Coordinates of C-alpha atoms in Angstrom, one line a residue:
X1 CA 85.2 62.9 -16.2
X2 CA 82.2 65.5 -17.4
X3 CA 81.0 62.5 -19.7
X4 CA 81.2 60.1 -16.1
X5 CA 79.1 63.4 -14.3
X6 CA 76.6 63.7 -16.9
X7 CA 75.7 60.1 -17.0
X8 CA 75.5 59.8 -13.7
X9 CA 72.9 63.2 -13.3
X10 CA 70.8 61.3 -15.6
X11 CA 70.8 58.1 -13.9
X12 CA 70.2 60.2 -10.8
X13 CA 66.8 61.8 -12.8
X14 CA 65.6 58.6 -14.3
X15 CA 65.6 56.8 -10.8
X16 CA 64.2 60.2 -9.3
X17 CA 60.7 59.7 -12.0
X18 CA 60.9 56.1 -11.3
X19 CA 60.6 56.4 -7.7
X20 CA 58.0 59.1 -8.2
X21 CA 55.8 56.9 -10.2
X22 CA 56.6 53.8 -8.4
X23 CA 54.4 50.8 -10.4
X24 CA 53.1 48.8 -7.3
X25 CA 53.7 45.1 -7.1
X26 CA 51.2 42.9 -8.8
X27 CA 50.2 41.6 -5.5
X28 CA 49.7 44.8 -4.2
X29 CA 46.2 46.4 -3.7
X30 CA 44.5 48.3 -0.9
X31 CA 41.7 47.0 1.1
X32 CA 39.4 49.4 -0.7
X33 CA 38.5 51.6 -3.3
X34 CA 36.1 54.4 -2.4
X35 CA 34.6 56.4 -5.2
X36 CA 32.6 59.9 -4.7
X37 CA 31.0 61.8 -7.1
X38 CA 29.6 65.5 -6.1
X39 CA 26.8 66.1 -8.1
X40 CA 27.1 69.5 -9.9
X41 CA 30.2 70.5 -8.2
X42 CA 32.2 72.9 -10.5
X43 CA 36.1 72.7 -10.6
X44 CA 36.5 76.5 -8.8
X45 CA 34.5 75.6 -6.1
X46 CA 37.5 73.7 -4.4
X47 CA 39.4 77.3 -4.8
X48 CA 36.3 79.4 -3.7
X49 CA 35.7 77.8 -0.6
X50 CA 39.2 76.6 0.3
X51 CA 39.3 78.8 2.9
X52 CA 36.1 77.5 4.7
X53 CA 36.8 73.9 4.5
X54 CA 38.2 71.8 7.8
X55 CA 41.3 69.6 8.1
X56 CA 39.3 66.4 7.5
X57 CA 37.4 66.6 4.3
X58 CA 38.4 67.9 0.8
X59 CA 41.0 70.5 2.6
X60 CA 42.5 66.7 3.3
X61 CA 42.1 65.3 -0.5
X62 CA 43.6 68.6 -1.9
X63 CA 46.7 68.9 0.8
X64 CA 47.5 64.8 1.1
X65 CA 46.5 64.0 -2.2
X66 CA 46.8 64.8 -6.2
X67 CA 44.4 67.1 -8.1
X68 CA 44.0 67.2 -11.6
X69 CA 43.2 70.6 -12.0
X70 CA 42.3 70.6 -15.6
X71 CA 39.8 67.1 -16.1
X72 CA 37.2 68.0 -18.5
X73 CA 34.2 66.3 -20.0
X74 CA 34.8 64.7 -23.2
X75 CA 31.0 64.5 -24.6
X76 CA 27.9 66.5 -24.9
X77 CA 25.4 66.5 -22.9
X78 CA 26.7 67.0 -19.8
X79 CA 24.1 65.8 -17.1
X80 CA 24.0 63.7 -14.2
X81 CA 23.3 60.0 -15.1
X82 CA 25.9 60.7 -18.1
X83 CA 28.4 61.6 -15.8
X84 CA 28.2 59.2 -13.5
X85 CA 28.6 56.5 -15.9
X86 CA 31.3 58.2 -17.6
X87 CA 32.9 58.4 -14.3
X88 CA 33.4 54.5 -13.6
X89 CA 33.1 53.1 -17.2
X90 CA 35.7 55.2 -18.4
X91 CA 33.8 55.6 -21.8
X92 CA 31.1 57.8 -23.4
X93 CA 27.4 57.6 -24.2
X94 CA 28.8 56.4 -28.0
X95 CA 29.7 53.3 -26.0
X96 CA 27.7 52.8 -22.5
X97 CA 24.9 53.9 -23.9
X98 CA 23.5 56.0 -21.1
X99 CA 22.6 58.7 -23.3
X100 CA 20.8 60.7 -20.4
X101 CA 18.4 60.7 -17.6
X102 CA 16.0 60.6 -19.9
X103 CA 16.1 59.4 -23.5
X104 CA 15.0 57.6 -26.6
X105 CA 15.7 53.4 -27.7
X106 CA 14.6 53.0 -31.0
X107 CA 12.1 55.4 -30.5
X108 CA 10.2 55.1 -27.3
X109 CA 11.1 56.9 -24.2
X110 CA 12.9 55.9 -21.7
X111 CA 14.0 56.9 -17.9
X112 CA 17.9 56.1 -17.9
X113 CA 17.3 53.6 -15.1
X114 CA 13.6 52.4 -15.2
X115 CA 13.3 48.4 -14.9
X116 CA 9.4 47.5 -14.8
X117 CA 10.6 44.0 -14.7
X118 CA 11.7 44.7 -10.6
X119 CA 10.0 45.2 -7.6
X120 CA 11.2 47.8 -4.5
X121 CA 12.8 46.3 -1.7
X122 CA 12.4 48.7 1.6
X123 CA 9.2 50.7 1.0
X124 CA 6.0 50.2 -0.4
X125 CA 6.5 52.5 -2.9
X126 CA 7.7 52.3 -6.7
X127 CA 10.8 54.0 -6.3
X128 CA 12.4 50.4 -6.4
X129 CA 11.9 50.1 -9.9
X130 CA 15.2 50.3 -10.8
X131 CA 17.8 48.3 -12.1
X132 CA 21.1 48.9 -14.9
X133 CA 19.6 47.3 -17.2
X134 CA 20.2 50.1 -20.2
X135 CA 23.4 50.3 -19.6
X136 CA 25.7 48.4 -22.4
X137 CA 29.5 48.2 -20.4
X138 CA 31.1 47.2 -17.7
X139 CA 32.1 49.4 -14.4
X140 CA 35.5 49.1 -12.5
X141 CA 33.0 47.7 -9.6
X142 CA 32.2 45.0 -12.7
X143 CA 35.6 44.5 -13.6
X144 CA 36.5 43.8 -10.2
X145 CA 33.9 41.4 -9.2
X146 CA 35.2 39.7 -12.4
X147 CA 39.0 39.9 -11.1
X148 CA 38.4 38.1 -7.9
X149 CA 36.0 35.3 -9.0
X150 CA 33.0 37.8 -7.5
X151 CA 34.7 37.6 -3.8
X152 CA 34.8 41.4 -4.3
X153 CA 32.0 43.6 -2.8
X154 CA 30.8 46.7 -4.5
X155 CA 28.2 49.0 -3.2
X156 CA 26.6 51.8 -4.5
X157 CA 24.8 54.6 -2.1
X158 CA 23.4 57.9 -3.4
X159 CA 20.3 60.0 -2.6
X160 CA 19.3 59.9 -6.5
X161 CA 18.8 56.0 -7.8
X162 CA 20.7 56.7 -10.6
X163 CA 23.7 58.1 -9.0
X164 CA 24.0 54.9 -6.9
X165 CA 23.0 52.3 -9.9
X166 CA 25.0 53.3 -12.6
X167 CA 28.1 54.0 -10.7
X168 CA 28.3 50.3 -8.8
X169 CA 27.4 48.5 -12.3
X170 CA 25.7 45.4 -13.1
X171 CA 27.3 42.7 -10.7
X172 CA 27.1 44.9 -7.9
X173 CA 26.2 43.4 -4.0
X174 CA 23.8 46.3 -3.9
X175 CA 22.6 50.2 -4.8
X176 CA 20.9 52.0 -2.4
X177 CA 19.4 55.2 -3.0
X178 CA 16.5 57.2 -0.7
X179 CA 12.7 56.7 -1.4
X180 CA 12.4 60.8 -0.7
X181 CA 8.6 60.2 -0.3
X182 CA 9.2 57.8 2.6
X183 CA 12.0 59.1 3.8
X184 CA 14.2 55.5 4.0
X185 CA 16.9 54.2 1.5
X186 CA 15.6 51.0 -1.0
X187 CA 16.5 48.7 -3.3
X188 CA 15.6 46.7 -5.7
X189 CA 15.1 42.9 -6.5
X190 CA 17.5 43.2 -9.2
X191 CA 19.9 43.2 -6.1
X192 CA 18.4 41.3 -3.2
X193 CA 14.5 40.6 -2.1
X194 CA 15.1 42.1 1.3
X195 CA 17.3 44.8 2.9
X196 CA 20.1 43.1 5.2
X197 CA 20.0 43.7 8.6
X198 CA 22.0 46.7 9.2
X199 CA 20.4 48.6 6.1
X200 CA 16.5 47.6 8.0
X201 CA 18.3 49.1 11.5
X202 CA 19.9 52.2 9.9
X203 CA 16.2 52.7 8.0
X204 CA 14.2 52.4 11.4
X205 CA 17.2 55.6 13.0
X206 CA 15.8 57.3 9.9
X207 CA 12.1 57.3 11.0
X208 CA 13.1 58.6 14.0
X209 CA 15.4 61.7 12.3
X210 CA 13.0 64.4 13.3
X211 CA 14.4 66.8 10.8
X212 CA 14.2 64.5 8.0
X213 CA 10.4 64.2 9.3
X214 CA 9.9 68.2 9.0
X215 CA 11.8 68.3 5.3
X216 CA 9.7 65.5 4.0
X217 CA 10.2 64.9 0.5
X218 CA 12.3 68.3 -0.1
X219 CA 15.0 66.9 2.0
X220 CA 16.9 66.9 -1.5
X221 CA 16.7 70.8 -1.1
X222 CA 18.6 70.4 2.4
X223 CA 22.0 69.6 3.8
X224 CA 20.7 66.5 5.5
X225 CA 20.2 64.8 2.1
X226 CA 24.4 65.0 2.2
X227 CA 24.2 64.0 5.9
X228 CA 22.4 60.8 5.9
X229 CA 24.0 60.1 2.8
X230 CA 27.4 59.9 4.0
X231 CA 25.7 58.0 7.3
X232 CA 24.3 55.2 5.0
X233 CA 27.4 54.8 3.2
X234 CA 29.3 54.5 6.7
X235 CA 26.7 51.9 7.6
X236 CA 27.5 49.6 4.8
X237 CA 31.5 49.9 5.5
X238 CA 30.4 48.4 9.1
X239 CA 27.4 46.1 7.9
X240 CA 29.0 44.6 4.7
X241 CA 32.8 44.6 6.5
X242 CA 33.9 46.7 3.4
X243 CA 37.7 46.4 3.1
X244 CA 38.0 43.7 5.7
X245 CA 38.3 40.7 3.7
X246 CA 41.1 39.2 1.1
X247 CA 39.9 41.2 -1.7
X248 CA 39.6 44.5 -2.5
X249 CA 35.9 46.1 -1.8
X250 CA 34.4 48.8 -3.5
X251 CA 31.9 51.5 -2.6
X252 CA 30.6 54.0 -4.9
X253 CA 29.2 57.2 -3.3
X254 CA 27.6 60.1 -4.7
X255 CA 26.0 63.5 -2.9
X256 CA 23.8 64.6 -5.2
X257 CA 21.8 67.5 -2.9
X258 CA 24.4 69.8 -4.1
X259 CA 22.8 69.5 -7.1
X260 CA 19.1 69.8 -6.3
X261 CA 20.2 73.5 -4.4
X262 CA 22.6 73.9 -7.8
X263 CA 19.0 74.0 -9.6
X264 CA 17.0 75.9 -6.8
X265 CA 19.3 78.6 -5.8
X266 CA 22.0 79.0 -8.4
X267 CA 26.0 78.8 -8.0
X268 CA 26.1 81.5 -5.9
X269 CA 24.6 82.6 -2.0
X270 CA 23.8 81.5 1.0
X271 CA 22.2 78.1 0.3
X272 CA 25.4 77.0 -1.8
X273 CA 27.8 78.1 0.7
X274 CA 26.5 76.2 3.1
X275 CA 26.0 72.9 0.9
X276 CA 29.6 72.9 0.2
X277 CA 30.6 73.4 4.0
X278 CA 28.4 70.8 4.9
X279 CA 29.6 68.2 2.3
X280 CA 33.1 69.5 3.8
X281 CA 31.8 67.9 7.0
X282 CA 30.1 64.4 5.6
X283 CA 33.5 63.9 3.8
X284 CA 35.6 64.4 6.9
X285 CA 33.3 62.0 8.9
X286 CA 33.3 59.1 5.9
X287 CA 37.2 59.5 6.2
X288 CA 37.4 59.3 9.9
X289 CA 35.1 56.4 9.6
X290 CA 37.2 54.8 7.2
X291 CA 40.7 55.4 9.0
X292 CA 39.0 53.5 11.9
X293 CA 37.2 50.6 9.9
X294 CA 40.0 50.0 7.1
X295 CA 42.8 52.3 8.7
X296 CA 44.7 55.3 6.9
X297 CA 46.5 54.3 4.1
X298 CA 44.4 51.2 3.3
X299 CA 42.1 52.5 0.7
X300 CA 42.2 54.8 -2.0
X301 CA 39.5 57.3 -3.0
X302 CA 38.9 59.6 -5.7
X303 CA 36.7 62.1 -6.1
X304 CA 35.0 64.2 -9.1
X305 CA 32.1 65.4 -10.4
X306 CA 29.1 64.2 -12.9
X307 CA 28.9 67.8 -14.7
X308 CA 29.2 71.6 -13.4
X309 CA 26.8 74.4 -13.9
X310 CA 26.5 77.8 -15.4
X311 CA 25.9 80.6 -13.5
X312 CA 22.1 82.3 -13.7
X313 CA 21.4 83.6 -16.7
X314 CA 19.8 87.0 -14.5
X315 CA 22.9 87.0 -12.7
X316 CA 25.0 87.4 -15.8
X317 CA 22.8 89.8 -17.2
X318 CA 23.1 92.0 -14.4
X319 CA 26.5 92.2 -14.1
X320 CA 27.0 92.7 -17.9
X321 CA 28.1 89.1 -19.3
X322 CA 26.8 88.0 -22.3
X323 CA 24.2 85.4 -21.2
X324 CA 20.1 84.5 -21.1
X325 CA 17.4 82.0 -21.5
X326 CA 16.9 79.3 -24.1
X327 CA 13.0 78.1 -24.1
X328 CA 12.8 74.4 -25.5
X329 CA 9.6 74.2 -25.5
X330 CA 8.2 77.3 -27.2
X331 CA 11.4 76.5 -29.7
X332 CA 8.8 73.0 -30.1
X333 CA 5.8 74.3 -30.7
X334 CA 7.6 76.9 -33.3
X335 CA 9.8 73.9 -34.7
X336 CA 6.5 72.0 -35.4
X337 CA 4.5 74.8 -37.2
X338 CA 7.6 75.5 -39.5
X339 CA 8.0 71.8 -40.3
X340 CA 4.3 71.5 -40.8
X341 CA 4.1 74.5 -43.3
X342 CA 7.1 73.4 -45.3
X343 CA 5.8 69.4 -45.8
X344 CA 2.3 69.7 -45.3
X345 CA 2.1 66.9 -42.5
X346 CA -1.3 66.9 -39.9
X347 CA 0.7 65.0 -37.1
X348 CA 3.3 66.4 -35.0
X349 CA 6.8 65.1 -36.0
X350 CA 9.3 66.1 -33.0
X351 CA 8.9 63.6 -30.0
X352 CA 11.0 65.4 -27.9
X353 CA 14.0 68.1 -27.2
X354 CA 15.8 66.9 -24.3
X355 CA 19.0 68.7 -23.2
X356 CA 19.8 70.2 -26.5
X357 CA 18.9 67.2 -28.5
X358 CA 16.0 67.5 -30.8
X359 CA 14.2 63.4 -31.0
X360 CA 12.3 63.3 -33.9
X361 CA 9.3 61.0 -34.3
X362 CA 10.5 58.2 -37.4
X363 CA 7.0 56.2 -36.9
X364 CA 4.8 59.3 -37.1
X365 CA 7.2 61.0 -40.2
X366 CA 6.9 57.6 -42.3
X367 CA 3.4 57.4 -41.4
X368 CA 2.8 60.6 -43.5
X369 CA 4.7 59.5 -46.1
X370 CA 7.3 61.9 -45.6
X371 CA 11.5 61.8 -45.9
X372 CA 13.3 61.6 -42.5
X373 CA 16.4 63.5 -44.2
X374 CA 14.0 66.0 -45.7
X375 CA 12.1 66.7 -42.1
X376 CA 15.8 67.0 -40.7
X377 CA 17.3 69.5 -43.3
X378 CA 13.6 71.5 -42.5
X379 CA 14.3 71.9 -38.8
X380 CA 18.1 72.7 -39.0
X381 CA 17.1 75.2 -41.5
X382 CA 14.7 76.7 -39.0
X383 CA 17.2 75.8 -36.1
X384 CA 20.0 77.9 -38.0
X385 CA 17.8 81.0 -37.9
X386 CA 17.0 81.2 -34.2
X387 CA 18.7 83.4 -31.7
X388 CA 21.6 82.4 -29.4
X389 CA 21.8 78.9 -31.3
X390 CA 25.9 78.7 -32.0
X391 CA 25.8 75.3 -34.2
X392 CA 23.0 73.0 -35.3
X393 CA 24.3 69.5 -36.1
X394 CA 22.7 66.5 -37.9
X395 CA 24.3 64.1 -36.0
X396 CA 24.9 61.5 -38.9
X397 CA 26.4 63.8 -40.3
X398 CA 28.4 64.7 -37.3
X399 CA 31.6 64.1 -38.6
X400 CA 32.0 66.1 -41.8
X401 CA 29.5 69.2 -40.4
X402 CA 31.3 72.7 -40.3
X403 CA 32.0 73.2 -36.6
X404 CA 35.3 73.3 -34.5
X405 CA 36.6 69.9 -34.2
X406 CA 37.1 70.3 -30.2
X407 CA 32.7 70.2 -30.6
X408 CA 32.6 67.7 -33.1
X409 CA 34.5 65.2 -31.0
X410 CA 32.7 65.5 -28.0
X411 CA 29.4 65.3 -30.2
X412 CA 30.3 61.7 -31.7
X413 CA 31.6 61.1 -28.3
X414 CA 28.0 61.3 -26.9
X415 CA 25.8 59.9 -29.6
X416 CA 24.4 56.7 -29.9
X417 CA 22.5 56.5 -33.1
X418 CA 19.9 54.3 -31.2
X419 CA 19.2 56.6 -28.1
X420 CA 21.1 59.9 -28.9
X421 CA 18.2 61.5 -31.4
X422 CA 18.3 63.2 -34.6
X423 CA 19.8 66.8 -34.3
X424 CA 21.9 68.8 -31.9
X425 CA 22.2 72.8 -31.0
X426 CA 24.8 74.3 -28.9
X427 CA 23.8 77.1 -27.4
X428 CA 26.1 80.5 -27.0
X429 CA 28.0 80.7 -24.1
X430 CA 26.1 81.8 -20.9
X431 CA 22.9 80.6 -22.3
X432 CA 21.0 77.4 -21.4
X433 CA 17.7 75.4 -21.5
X434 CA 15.3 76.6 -18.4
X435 CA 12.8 73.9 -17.7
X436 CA 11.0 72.7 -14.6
X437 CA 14.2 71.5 -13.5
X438 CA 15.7 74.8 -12.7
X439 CA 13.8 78.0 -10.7
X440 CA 14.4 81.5 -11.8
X441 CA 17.2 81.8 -9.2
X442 CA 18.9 79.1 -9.9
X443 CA 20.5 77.3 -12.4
X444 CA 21.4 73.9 -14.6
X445 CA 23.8 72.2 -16.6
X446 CA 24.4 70.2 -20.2
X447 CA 26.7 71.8 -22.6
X448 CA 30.4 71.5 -23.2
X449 CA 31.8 75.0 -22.2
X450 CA 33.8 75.1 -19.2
X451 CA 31.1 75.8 -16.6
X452 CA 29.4 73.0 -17.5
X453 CA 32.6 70.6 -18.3
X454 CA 35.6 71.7 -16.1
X455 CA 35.2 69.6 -12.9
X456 CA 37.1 68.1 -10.1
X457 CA 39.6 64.8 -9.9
X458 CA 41.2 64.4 -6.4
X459 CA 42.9 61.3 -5.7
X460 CA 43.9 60.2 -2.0
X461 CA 45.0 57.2 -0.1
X462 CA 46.9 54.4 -1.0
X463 CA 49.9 55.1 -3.4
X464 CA 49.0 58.4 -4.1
X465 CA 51.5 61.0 -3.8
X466 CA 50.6 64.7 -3.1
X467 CA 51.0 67.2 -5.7
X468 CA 48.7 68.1 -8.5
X469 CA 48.8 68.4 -12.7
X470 CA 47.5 71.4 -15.1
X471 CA 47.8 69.0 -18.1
X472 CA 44.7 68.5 -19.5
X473 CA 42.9 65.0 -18.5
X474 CA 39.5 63.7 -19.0
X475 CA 36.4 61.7 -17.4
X476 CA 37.2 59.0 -19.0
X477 CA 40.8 58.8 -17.6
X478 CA 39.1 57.7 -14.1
X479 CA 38.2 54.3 -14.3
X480 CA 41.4 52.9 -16.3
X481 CA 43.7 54.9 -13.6
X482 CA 41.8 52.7 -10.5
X483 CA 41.7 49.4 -12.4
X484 CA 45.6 50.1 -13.4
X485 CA 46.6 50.7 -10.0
X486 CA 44.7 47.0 -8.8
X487 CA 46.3 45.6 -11.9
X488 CA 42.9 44.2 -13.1
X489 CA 41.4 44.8 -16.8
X490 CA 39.9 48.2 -18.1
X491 CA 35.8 48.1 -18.3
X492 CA 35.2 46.5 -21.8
X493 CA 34.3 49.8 -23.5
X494 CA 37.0 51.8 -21.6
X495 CA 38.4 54.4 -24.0
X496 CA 40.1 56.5 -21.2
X497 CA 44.1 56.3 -20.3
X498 CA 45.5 55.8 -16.9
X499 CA 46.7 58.6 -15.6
X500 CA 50.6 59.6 -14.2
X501 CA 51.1 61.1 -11.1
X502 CA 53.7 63.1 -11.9

């Protein structure tokens, strides 16, 4: 009888996890798949302003949805166009090959999206020339365009080209992102050679946004770049009839004025506050929009973050945490003159440091006759002596150098001996690179500590229970956890694993 009682308690808890973690049918999708990515958005800002947030927005993803409260980063560096790819590729820079916002191929610089071989569609302007061309995989947007014989329509929408390219892939119906100079969204002719209809229409309500008219060009500094974001991307649920067809759609959306403020005026006051209570709002009006277009429980959306951010170095000096400045380009112009007294060489020999990544120049260094491993063992040298530096890493020799293997792995993670550069530094914790990117106030992003690598991943919608995981869970994990759930293939240089909700 016990024996009959025991089996029958663990019958009872098998069919318990099973229902939990119901696989749906094969023929089972929902209408739509809605991605959003908050630029610069650290993990504890969904506890810190948990309070402030309404009943429709991320208040609404965190209550009827599942967090995984400890997704990390898997790579080094940790910035924007990075992250984004990361996000819906479900792979790292070893493999997509977006090694940054800005990088190196085989030795000539590159902007991560630049395509001089395209034209702008929707302004004048060159803001248009844009395309994915430098990116080497395939996106769940890609993947499901490829499932359904390209009946599926993905759309990417951002106020940064970047965040709306690389997220929607190569096959996508369109990216839009906002021509900040003109003050109305664009393409490009990689996509389409004019803006549909209700893209022209929502453009011509934009020259008439009288705020957007005062802000000019800053309106990345504002609110409003949130605002019209999240108005755009409800205007291509309506205009391209996302989620109303036999397929499932996809729309990609990213805020990225949360960053630009991030950068101005730091992780803390007034002017982040109020980003994060405004995003609060755009969300709740995108999901009130969607529960009218595609209806509640028709589409499933996920949201995370490209990277997080440290807090100001001033800031943490003041209150007594170990933290400061790291000055890339004085570290240069030092760099140089030590290599240049060791070898003897009359040209300069570093091309570039770009978020902690030191690019060395191989056409000028076998120009002078000189050793490419002999000009690298000089600068790590050198590197190894500077304050606040924690490791300096060759990176082919990445993967017998005498760091922590939790670094190592996210430093072969993110290089690609073609774009990645020569050598990388991690910094001590607290420190980072101040450039023109960030004011004195405010701060940036790029390493792999927790600040800059411990971000958001909310799930809602369709088949998605409410609850939320500690275990540990990475960017990667996002893509192959959508394209399980529509039972179509992984991107083709997916390295993630779907995720359970347990």
């Amino acid at each position: 009888m016990k024996r009959f009682i025991l089996i029958a308690f663990s019958l009872l808890a098998v069919l318990s996890v099973s229902a939990g973690n119901k696989r749906p049918h094969f023929g089972e999708r929902p209408k739509l798949v809605v991605g959003i990515v908050v630029d610069q958005m650290r993990w504890d800002y969904l506890s810190r302003y948990y309070s402030q947030f309404g009943e429709g927005g991320l208040r609404r993803m965190i209550d009827e949805g599942y967090s995984f409260d400890n997704c990390l980063i898997n790579y080094v560096p940790t910035v924007t166009a990075i992250g984004h790819t990361s996000a819906y590729t479900g792979t790292t820079p070893a493999f997509h090959g977006i090694c940054g916002n800005n990088f190196s191929i085989d030795g000539q610089k590159v902007y991560c999206c630049a395509d001089d071989s395209v034209e702008t569609v929707g302004t004048d302007s060159k803001a248009g020339k844009m395309s994915p061309r430098n990116l080497l995989a395939t996106t769940i947007g890609d993947q499901l365009r490829l499932h359904t014989d390209f009946r599926a329509k993905v759309i990417g929408v951002s106020y940064k080209d970047r965040a709306a390219i690389l997220p929607a892939g190569h096959s996508a119906n369109a990216a839009y992102w906002l021509d900040k100079d003109n003050g109305q969204f664009v393409t490009s002719t990689y996509y389409m050679t004019e803006l549909p209809q209700w893209a022209q229409e929502f453009n011509k309500r934009l020259k008439k946004n009288k705020e957007l008219k005062t802000i000019g060009s800053r309106v990345g500094f504002s609110p409003l770049a949130g605002h019209i974001t999240a108005d755009m991307a409800i205007a291509a649920i309506d205009g391209e009839q996302l989620g109303q067809g036999d397929e499932t759609d996809m729309l990609c959306v990213s805020f990225s004025q949360t960053d630009v403020i991030g950068h101005e005026w730091g992780t803390r006051g007034d002017h982040t506050d109020e980003a994060y209570a405004e995003l609060d709002k755009d969300l709740a009006r995108l999901f009130s929009a969607l529960d009218a277009k595609v209806g509640k429980g028709n589409y499933i959306a996920f949201l995370t973050a490209d990277h997080g951010a440290a807090h100001n170095n001033q800031f943490m000096v003041d209150h007594k945490l170990h933290g400061g400045k790291w000055l890339s380009q004085q570290l240069q112009e030092a760099l140089e003159a030590h290599i240049a007294q060791k070898l003897g060489n009359a040209k300069p020999v570093v091309q570039a440091i770009l978020d902690y990544r030191f690019f060395l120049d191989h056409a000028a260094i076998s120009a002078q006759g000189l050793d490419l491993q002999r000009v690298k063992d000089v600068a790590i040298e050198f590197l190894r002596a500077q304050p606040n530096i924690a490791f300096v890493v060759d990176y082919e020799k990445a993967g017998s150098a005498p760091i922590p293997n939790y670094l190592r792995e996210r430093i072969l993670n993110g290089y690609n001996y073609r774009r990645s550069g020569d050598i990388v530094v991690a910094v001590e914790p607290g420190y980072y690179e101040v450039g023109s990117w960030s004011s004195p106030v405010g701060t940036t992003h790029g390493e792999w500590n927790p600040y800059d690598a411990h971000i958001p991943l909310l799930f809602y919608g369709w088949n998605v229970p409410v609850g939320a995981s500690p275990t540990e869970v990475h960017i990667t994990d996002i893509a192959p956890t959508i394209c399980q759930l529509l039972h179509i293939q992984q991107p083709n240089a997916c390295i993630g694993q779907p995720l359970l909700f347990e």
